[in-house]
Amino acid sequence: MSGQSVGPGGWPVVVRVPVEPVEAAMEADALDAAARNSALAVRGPLFGVAAQGVEDGGRRWRVVVEVTHGCPQEARDGLNSLLWFRAKDEAKTTEERRALLAAVARLESEVVDELAVLDTRYRVVRAEEYAGLDEHGDIERPRPTDPEPPAPDWSPGAGARSPRIDDGLVLDPDAPLSPLQAAERLSLRPLVYTGSRFPEPVLRDSARAVETHPDVLLMPTAFAIVERSGSGPWTPGSGLQATAHDARRVLSFALTWMEPRTRGLIPYDAARDVDATTLVAANTSPAVAELAPFARAAERLREGRCNEVEVNGTVSRIARTRRLLRWGPDGPEGPRPSDINTHAPEALHPRLDEGGTVHFEQSAEDEATS
């Protein structure tokens, strides 16, 4: 069963009522969350790269550089690497490699937010990251119906086997949505920055974006660690992860390995397999009393679907976060003039010639200054 709903300033939204048991459970879960969470915490923009080729029909784009980067130039660097490795490993002809290397050369020296290479359009895209807040200002945790592995893997190499965020993601603003998804999408169309803490150029660009890109597309749910000390605000503690379990595993590593080294409880040059858990179990470290709270918190994370632990007055929580892309007649929104880059374009890889040979030697200019 489906229908159409139109919100102000956007295109029709196709609504499909869930009929399968799993879909119906997820929709009921979303309804409960909507009743609990009456406000949003907007973290700010994230950037990635989307592509549209001749094989992509309609208004669909594909994410080719994950939309997780903190500034536009980081996304451009990701595209630089993507095209360089395509030229090195995948190009079938000299002409194809030449076209890819020409794009790489531009990305090494120019601020480029869109370019066409071999019948594919690449665009740096801008997403807004946000999370739900309840009436007490508590940030939303994972929901019971969010995907979880049947057998959680906590081994050191498990992260490399986890799904990559945005891997293979197709952005399709015409795809059918559940009623709650459609309601969220329509309600977020007018979202803009407000308040005195934002500079005037940021407020102006935000208001303009509602006019130039009046629709929004909701990206898949992601998960991250947030932290709070006392009654202070929640602050980011990690990057985005594809599943809540991946975020728990990142938190476990931070508690047992990184935090003890940062605090001087374990030397940085200690063996990689030495952490708070192993030292507390051995009971040989002079810092065992200080390490014990970190080891206990990591152990609690492994007991069921634990989404919050506290160590030395700091609460670490697995937060459920969302991202939205503003969408206009020509597709997803790119960077705004007020978005800040942390660094300039630069060469990221050795020189690759049209024949596919990588030149690792220094350039004459590099040799003269070394």
Tab-separated table of C-alpha atoms in Angstrom:
chain	number	residue	atom	x	y	z
A	1	MET	CA	0.000	0.000	0.000
A	2	SER	CA	1.471	3.357	-0.977
A	3	GLY	CA	0.545	6.951	-1.524
A	4	GLN	CA	2.036	10.366	-2.068
A	5	SER	CA	2.581	13.254	0.300
A	6	VAL	CA	3.874	16.687	-0.605
A	7	GLY	CA	5.503	19.081	1.810
A	8	PRO	CA	6.218	22.767	1.295
A	9	GLY	CA	9.035	23.496	-1.099
A	10	GLY	CA	9.749	19.907	-2.146
A	11	TRP	CA	8.762	17.111	-4.453
A	12	PRO	CA	6.169	14.388	-3.808
A	13	VAL	CA	7.200	11.716	-1.309
A	14	VAL	CA	6.123	8.140	-1.968
A	15	VAL	CA	4.850	6.533	1.241
A	16	ARG	CA	4.655	2.757	1.614
A	17	VAL	CA	2.948	1.266	4.675
A	18	PRO	CA	5.082	-1.551	6.148
A	19	VAL	CA	3.455	-4.952	5.981
A	20	GLU	CA	6.326	-7.328	6.777
A	21	PRO	CA	6.749	-8.119	10.506
A	22	VAL	CA	10.310	-6.739	10.740
A	23	GLU	CA	9.366	-3.536	8.943
A	24	ALA	CA	6.285	-3.133	11.105
A	25	ALA	CA	8.391	-3.576	14.268
A	26	MET	CA	10.876	-0.957	13.079
A	27	GLU	CA	8.035	1.449	12.345
A	28	ALA	CA	6.548	0.918	15.819
A	29	ASP	CA	10.010	1.497	17.284
A	30	ALA	CA	10.314	4.744	15.304
A	31	LEU	CA	6.900	5.882	16.550
A	32	ASP	CA	7.956	5.302	20.170
A	33	ALA	CA	11.186	7.244	19.540
A	34	ALA	CA	9.280	10.129	17.963
A	35	ALA	CA	7.093	10.349	21.062
A	36	ARG	CA	10.128	10.345	23.379
A	37	ASN	CA	12.386	12.701	21.449
A	38	SER	CA	10.836	16.112	21.022
A	39	ALA	CA	13.954	18.038	19.957
A	40	LEU	CA	17.043	17.717	17.782
A	41	ALA	CA	20.718	18.256	18.514
A	42	VAL	CA	22.389	19.412	15.300
A	43	ARG	CA	26.114	18.698	15.376
A	44	GLY	CA	27.032	20.379	12.103
A	45	PRO	CA	28.050	19.517	8.551
A	46	LEU	CA	29.784	16.436	7.238
A	47	PHE	CA	31.154	16.028	3.723
A	48	GLY	CA	31.681	13.246	1.209
A	49	VAL	CA	31.518	12.642	-2.525
A	50	ALA	CA	28.618	11.358	-4.634
A	51	ALA	CA	28.757	10.275	-8.269
A	52	GLN	CA	26.215	10.076	-11.055
A	53	GLY	CA	27.050	8.039	-14.128
A	54	VAL	CA	25.243	7.089	-17.301
A	55	GLU	CA	24.069	3.898	-15.564
A	56	ASP	CA	22.361	5.838	-12.766
A	57	GLY	CA	18.746	6.415	-13.654
A	58	GLY	CA	16.501	9.298	-12.650
A	59	ARG	CA	17.728	11.453	-9.781
A	60	ARG	CA	19.897	8.776	-8.175
A	61	TRP	CA	23.482	9.359	-7.081
A	62	ARG	CA	25.978	6.924	-5.508
A	63	VAL	CA	28.185	7.695	-2.522
A	64	VAL	CA	31.807	7.010	-3.486
A	65	VAL	CA	33.557	8.817	-0.588
A	66	GLU	CA	31.779	8.307	2.741
A	67	VAL	CA	29.902	11.343	4.047
A	68	THR	CA	31.781	11.498	7.334
A	69	HIS	CA	34.479	14.108	6.761
A	70	GLY	CA	34.695	17.261	8.836
A	71	CYS	CA	35.506	19.705	6.021
A	72	PRO	CA	35.064	19.834	2.221
A	73	GLN	CA	38.786	19.497	1.498
A	74	GLU	CA	38.936	16.152	3.287
A	75	ALA	CA	36.227	14.903	0.903
A	76	ARG	CA	38.157	16.312	-2.092
A	77	ASP	CA	41.244	14.470	-0.851
A	78	GLY	CA	39.179	11.288	-0.718
A	79	LEU	CA	38.136	11.802	-4.343
A	80	ASN	CA	41.752	12.538	-5.263
A	81	SER	CA	42.803	9.142	-3.860
A	82	LEU	CA	39.840	7.354	-5.433
A	83	LEU	CA	40.691	8.616	-8.923
A	84	TRP	CA	44.458	8.106	-8.482
A	85	PHE	CA	43.987	4.444	-7.574
A	86	ARG	CA	41.508	4.001	-10.427
A	87	ALA	CA	44.168	5.344	-12.796
A	88	LYS	CA	46.791	3.046	-11.264
A	89	ASP	CA	44.804	-0.178	-10.929
A	90	GLU	CA	41.725	-0.045	-13.166
A	91	ALA	CA	42.388	2.097	-16.250
A	92	LYS	CA	42.284	-0.071	-19.360
A	93	THR	CA	43.673	2.419	-21.887
A	94	THR	CA	46.094	5.315	-21.967
A	95	GLU	CA	43.225	7.674	-22.785
A	96	GLU	CA	41.263	6.525	-19.738
A	97	ARG	CA	44.294	6.908	-17.473
A	98	ARG	CA	45.040	10.334	-18.953
A	99	ALA	CA	41.510	11.554	-18.159
A	100	LEU	CA	41.735	10.282	-14.592
A	101	LEU	CA	45.158	11.841	-14.039
A	102	ALA	CA	43.948	15.182	-15.401
A	103	ALA	CA	41.217	15.166	-12.743
A	104	VAL	CA	43.775	14.251	-10.068
A	105	ALA	CA	45.986	17.147	-11.173
A	106	ARG	CA	43.091	19.571	-10.729
A	107	LEU	CA	42.286	18.196	-7.302
A	108	GLU	CA	45.932	18.618	-6.278
A	109	SER	CA	45.953	22.336	-7.055
A	110	GLU	CA	42.371	23.666	-7.143
A	111	VAL	CA	39.373	23.839	-4.841
A	112	VAL	CA	37.042	21.700	-6.958
A	113	ASP	CA	33.571	20.743	-5.755
A	114	GLU	CA	32.355	19.126	-8.971
A	115	LEU	CA	34.017	17.601	-12.007
A	116	ALA	CA	33.186	15.198	-14.807
A	117	VAL	CA	35.492	12.276	-15.589
A	118	LEU	CA	34.788	9.578	-18.170
A	119	ASP	CA	31.018	10.165	-18.331
A	120	THR	CA	30.662	10.318	-14.535
A	121	ARG	CA	29.858	13.425	-12.504
A	122	TYR	CA	31.525	13.687	-9.119
A	123	ARG	CA	30.263	16.155	-6.524
A	124	VAL	CA	31.413	17.014	-3.025
A	125	VAL	CA	28.221	16.804	-0.987
A	126	ARG	CA	27.254	18.332	2.332
A	127	ALA	CA	25.171	16.557	4.971
A	128	GLU	CA	23.812	17.761	8.294
A	129	GLU	CA	24.378	15.441	11.271
A	130	TYR	CA	21.755	15.406	14.014
A	131	ALA	CA	20.365	13.262	16.832
A	132	GLY	CA	17.143	13.102	18.806
A	133	LEU	CA	16.844	14.604	22.298
A	134	ASP	CA	14.192	13.836	24.897
A	135	GLU	CA	12.599	16.391	27.226
A	136	HIS	CA	15.543	16.103	29.628
A	137	GLY	CA	18.143	16.781	26.931
A	138	ASP	CA	19.245	13.144	26.813
A	139	ILE	CA	20.596	12.082	23.434
A	140	GLU	CA	18.981	9.051	21.790
A	141	ARG	CA	20.526	5.602	22.235
A	142	PRO	CA	20.285	2.718	19.723
A	143	ARG	CA	16.796	1.337	19.231
A	144	PRO	CA	15.864	-2.316	19.854
A	145	THR	CA	15.322	-2.878	16.123
A	146	ASP	CA	18.631	-1.375	14.971
A	147	PRO	CA	20.794	-4.042	13.301
A	148	GLU	CA	23.082	-6.043	15.595
A	149	PRO	CA	25.402	-8.953	14.749
A	150	PRO	CA	24.054	-12.351	15.870
A	151	ALA	CA	27.425	-13.109	17.507
A	152	PRO	CA	29.258	-9.912	18.513
A	153	ASP	CA	32.942	-10.035	17.576
A	154	TRP	CA	35.293	-8.254	19.996
A	155	SER	CA	38.557	-9.539	18.540
A	156	PRO	CA	41.273	-6.974	17.669
A	157	GLY	CA	40.804	-7.375	13.911
A	158	ALA	CA	37.003	-7.338	13.959
A	159	GLY	CA	36.811	-3.688	12.892
A	160	ALA	CA	38.407	-4.471	9.546
A	161	ARG	CA	35.605	-6.966	8.852
A	162	SER	CA	32.777	-4.619	9.832
A	163	PRO	CA	30.577	-2.972	7.211
A	164	ARG	CA	31.967	0.358	6.053
A	165	ILE	CA	29.681	3.305	6.520
A	166	ASP	CA	27.974	4.415	3.267
A	167	ASP	CA	29.538	1.490	1.361
A	168	GLY	CA	27.522	1.045	-1.848
A	169	LEU	CA	24.921	3.583	-0.714
A	170	VAL	CA	22.562	4.833	-3.438
A	171	LEU	CA	20.936	8.215	-2.826
A	172	ASP	CA	17.461	8.041	-4.325
A	173	PRO	CA	15.033	10.826	-3.348
A	174	ASP	CA	12.221	8.986	-5.151
A	175	ALA	CA	12.528	5.741	-3.159
A	176	PRO	CA	9.411	4.791	-1.128
A	177	LEU	CA	9.484	5.628	2.578
A	178	SER	CA	7.627	4.357	5.598
A	179	PRO	CA	5.109	6.780	7.161
A	180	LEU	CA	7.505	7.758	9.976
A	181	GLN	CA	10.406	8.217	7.562
A	182	ALA	CA	8.240	10.398	5.347
A	183	ALA	CA	7.091	12.461	8.332
A	184	GLU	CA	10.698	13.002	9.445
A	185	ARG	CA	11.765	13.983	5.946
A	186	LEU	CA	8.927	16.467	5.501
A	187	SER	CA	9.426	17.970	8.953
A	188	LEU	CA	13.129	18.599	8.275
A	189	ARG	CA	12.713	20.396	4.965
A	190	PRO	CA	12.622	23.846	6.629
A	191	LEU	CA	15.585	23.100	8.964
A	192	VAL	CA	17.946	26.111	9.212
A	193	TYR	CA	20.571	27.355	11.639
A	194	THR	CA	19.368	29.931	14.150
A	195	GLY	CA	20.873	31.721	17.122
A	196	SER	CA	23.586	34.226	17.894
A	197	ARG	CA	26.340	31.622	18.164
A	198	PHE	CA	26.396	31.251	14.374
A	199	PRO	CA	28.219	33.893	12.289
A	200	GLU	CA	26.055	35.889	9.913
A	201	PRO	CA	27.486	34.238	6.751
A	202	VAL	CA	26.577	30.801	8.155
A	203	LEU	CA	23.006	31.899	8.921
A	204	ARG	CA	22.673	33.493	5.493
A	205	ASP	CA	23.923	30.388	3.669
A	206	SER	CA	21.612	28.167	5.718
A	207	ALA	CA	18.557	30.251	4.832
A	208	ARG	CA	19.554	30.329	1.160
A	209	ALA	CA	19.962	26.549	1.055
A	210	VAL	CA	16.269	26.071	1.882
A	211	GLU	CA	15.465	27.985	-1.307
A	212	THR	CA	18.083	26.440	-3.602
A	213	HIS	CA	17.739	22.877	-2.218
A	214	PRO	CA	14.192	22.714	-0.830
A	215	ASP	CA	13.982	18.946	-0.367
A	216	VAL	CA	15.974	16.686	1.940
A	217	LEU	CA	17.064	13.062	1.758
A	218	LEU	CA	17.640	11.066	4.940
A	219	MET	CA	20.765	8.911	5.006
A	220	PRO	CA	20.969	5.581	6.868
A	221	THR	CA	21.299	5.644	10.627
A	222	ALA	CA	24.817	5.728	12.051
A	223	PHE	CA	26.226	5.421	15.546
A	224	ALA	CA	28.867	7.313	17.495
A	225	ILE	CA	30.282	7.735	20.977
A	226	VAL	CA	29.269	10.871	22.880
A	227	GLU	CA	30.634	11.928	26.259
A	228	ARG	CA	29.457	14.063	29.148
A	229	SER	CA	31.049	15.057	32.445
A	230	GLY	CA	28.691	16.033	35.252
A	231	SER	CA	25.808	18.147	33.977
A	232	GLY	CA	27.745	19.473	30.986
A	233	PRO	CA	26.730	19.060	27.355
A	234	TRP	CA	27.225	15.937	25.296
A	235	THR	CA	30.382	16.171	23.176
A	236	PRO	CA	31.525	13.935	20.290
A	237	GLY	CA	33.842	11.106	21.279
A	238	SER	CA	34.301	9.253	17.992
A	239	GLY	CA	33.555	9.234	14.312
A	240	LEU	CA	30.498	7.569	12.819
A	241	GLN	CA	30.153	3.787	12.787
A	242	ALA	CA	27.831	1.624	10.702
A	243	THR	CA	26.398	-0.324	13.663
A	244	ALA	CA	25.967	0.181	17.387
A	245	HIS	CA	28.229	-2.811	18.025
A	246	ASP	CA	31.021	-1.195	16.012
A	247	ALA	CA	30.693	1.900	18.208
A	248	ARG	CA	30.810	-0.256	21.365
A	249	ARG	CA	33.972	-1.954	20.129
A	250	VAL	CA	35.581	1.446	19.437
A	251	LEU	CA	34.605	2.564	22.948
A	252	SER	CA	36.028	-0.620	24.478
A	253	PHE	CA	39.360	-0.001	22.742
A	254	ALA	CA	39.363	3.633	23.879
A	255	LEU	CA	38.701	2.649	27.495
A	256	THR	CA	41.212	-0.176	27.769
A	257	TRP	CA	43.977	0.888	25.373
A	258	MET	CA	43.915	4.571	24.428
A	259	GLU	CA	42.738	6.272	27.636
A	260	PRO	CA	45.254	4.509	29.901
A	261	ARG	CA	48.098	5.527	27.580
A	262	THR	CA	46.813	9.100	27.303
A	263	ARG	CA	46.679	9.338	31.112
A	264	GLY	CA	50.157	7.868	31.575
A	265	LEU	CA	48.877	4.680	33.227
A	266	ILE	CA	50.384	2.514	30.470
A	267	PRO	CA	53.548	3.547	28.567
A	268	TYR	CA	52.998	4.360	24.901
A	269	ASP	CA	55.805	1.980	23.977
A	270	ALA	CA	54.164	-0.964	25.758
A	271	ALA	CA	53.315	-3.970	23.626
A	272	ARG	CA	50.126	-3.561	21.583
A	273	ASP	CA	48.322	-6.374	23.417
A	274	VAL	CA	48.917	-4.709	26.803
A	275	ASP	CA	45.825	-2.878	27.997
A	276	ALA	CA	43.831	-2.187	31.141
A	277	THR	CA	42.120	-5.577	31.000
A	278	THR	CA	45.329	-7.626	30.741
A	279	LEU	CA	47.128	-5.619	33.435
A	280	VAL	CA	44.225	-5.817	35.903
A	281	ALA	CA	43.958	-9.572	35.321
A	282	ALA	CA	47.706	-10.008	35.923
A	283	ASN	CA	47.629	-7.660	38.939
A	284	THR	CA	51.256	-6.672	38.366
A	285	SER	CA	50.979	-3.004	37.372
A	286	PRO	CA	51.516	-0.308	40.015
A	287	ALA	CA	48.563	1.510	38.394
A	288	VAL	CA	46.131	-1.417	38.726
A	289	ALA	CA	43.770	0.568	40.990
A	290	GLU	CA	43.467	3.362	38.423
A	291	LEU	CA	43.163	0.884	35.540
A	292	ALA	CA	40.414	-1.205	37.167
A	293	PRO	CA	37.502	1.228	36.414
A	294	PHE	CA	38.418	1.222	32.721
A	295	ALA	CA	38.580	-2.571	32.601
A	296	ARG	CA	35.215	-2.896	34.426
A	297	ALA	CA	33.533	-0.461	32.031
A	298	ALA	CA	34.821	-2.366	29.006
A	299	GLU	CA	33.545	-5.604	30.514
A	300	ARG	CA	30.079	-4.089	30.986
A	301	LEU	CA	29.996	-3.208	27.291
A	302	ARG	CA	30.256	-6.909	26.491
A	303	GLU	CA	27.262	-7.811	28.637
A	304	GLY	CA	24.279	-7.685	26.313
A	305	ARG	CA	23.619	-4.494	24.403
A	306	CYS	CA	25.102	-2.054	26.881
A	307	ASN	CA	25.018	1.480	25.473
A	308	GLU	CA	26.342	3.554	28.368
A	309	VAL	CA	29.176	3.343	30.877
A	310	GLU	CA	30.702	5.769	33.375
A	311	VAL	CA	34.351	6.048	34.402
A	312	ASN	CA	35.704	8.651	36.814
A	313	GLY	CA	32.672	10.900	36.431
A	314	THR	CA	32.599	10.834	32.603
A	315	VAL	CA	29.631	9.128	30.947
A	316	SER	CA	30.229	7.552	27.534
A	317	ARG	CA	27.153	6.704	25.517
A	318	ILE	CA	26.488	5.047	22.185
A	319	ALA	CA	24.358	7.608	20.374
A	320	ARG	CA	22.066	7.034	17.429
A	321	THR	CA	22.739	9.723	14.843
A	322	ARG	CA	21.236	10.688	11.514
A	323	ARG	CA	22.357	12.696	8.523
A	324	LEU	CA	20.332	14.593	5.973
A	325	LEU	CA	21.324	15.870	2.552
A	326	ARG	CA	19.596	18.915	1.149
A	327	TRP	CA	18.378	18.227	-2.393
A	328	GLY	CA	17.664	20.555	-5.281
A	329	PRO	CA	16.687	20.305	-8.960
A	330	ASP	CA	20.250	19.244	-9.844
A	331	GLY	CA	20.760	16.832	-6.984
A	332	PRO	CA	22.491	16.937	-3.580
A	333	GLU	CA	23.804	20.151	-2.080
A	334	GLY	CA	27.509	20.898	-2.240
A	335	PRO	CA	29.660	22.900	0.198
A	336	ARG	CA	28.461	26.369	1.188
A	337	PRO	CA	30.622	29.492	0.929
A	338	SER	CA	30.796	29.711	4.720
A	339	ASP	CA	32.040	26.126	5.158
A	340	ILE	CA	35.637	26.103	6.394
A	341	ASN	CA	38.520	24.073	4.987
A	342	THR	CA	41.266	23.013	7.369
A	343	HIS	CA	43.942	22.744	4.663
A	344	ALA	CA	44.625	23.521	1.004
A	345	PRO	CA	44.669	21.106	-1.953
A	346	GLU	CA	47.931	19.198	-2.326
A	347	ALA	CA	49.513	16.185	-3.985
A	348	LEU	CA	48.723	13.056	-1.986
A	349	HIS	CA	50.417	10.314	-4.024
A	350	PRO	CA	53.588	9.753	-6.036
A	351	ARG	CA	53.569	10.780	-9.669
A	352	LEU	CA	51.810	8.294	-11.933
A	353	ASP	CA	52.544	8.517	-15.651
A	354	GLU	CA	50.189	7.763	-18.534
A	355	GLY	CA	51.676	4.306	-18.929
A	356	GLY	CA	50.737	3.374	-15.375
A	357	THR	CA	54.224	3.569	-13.850
A	358	VAL	CA	54.508	5.029	-10.346
A	359	HIS	CA	57.518	7.296	-9.817
A	360	PHE	CA	58.562	7.261	-6.175
A	361	GLU	CA	61.699	9.374	-6.618
A	362	GLN	CA	61.734	12.975	-5.376
A	363	SER	CA	61.079	15.790	-7.807
A	364	ALA	CA	63.898	18.185	-8.633
A	365	GLU	CA	62.236	20.890	-6.524
A	366	ASP	CA	61.946	18.532	-3.548
A	367	GLU	CA	65.612	17.539	-3.866
A	368	ALA	CA	66.673	21.196	-3.980
A	369	THR	CA	64.857	21.977	-0.716
A	370	SER	CA	65.717	18.785	1.180
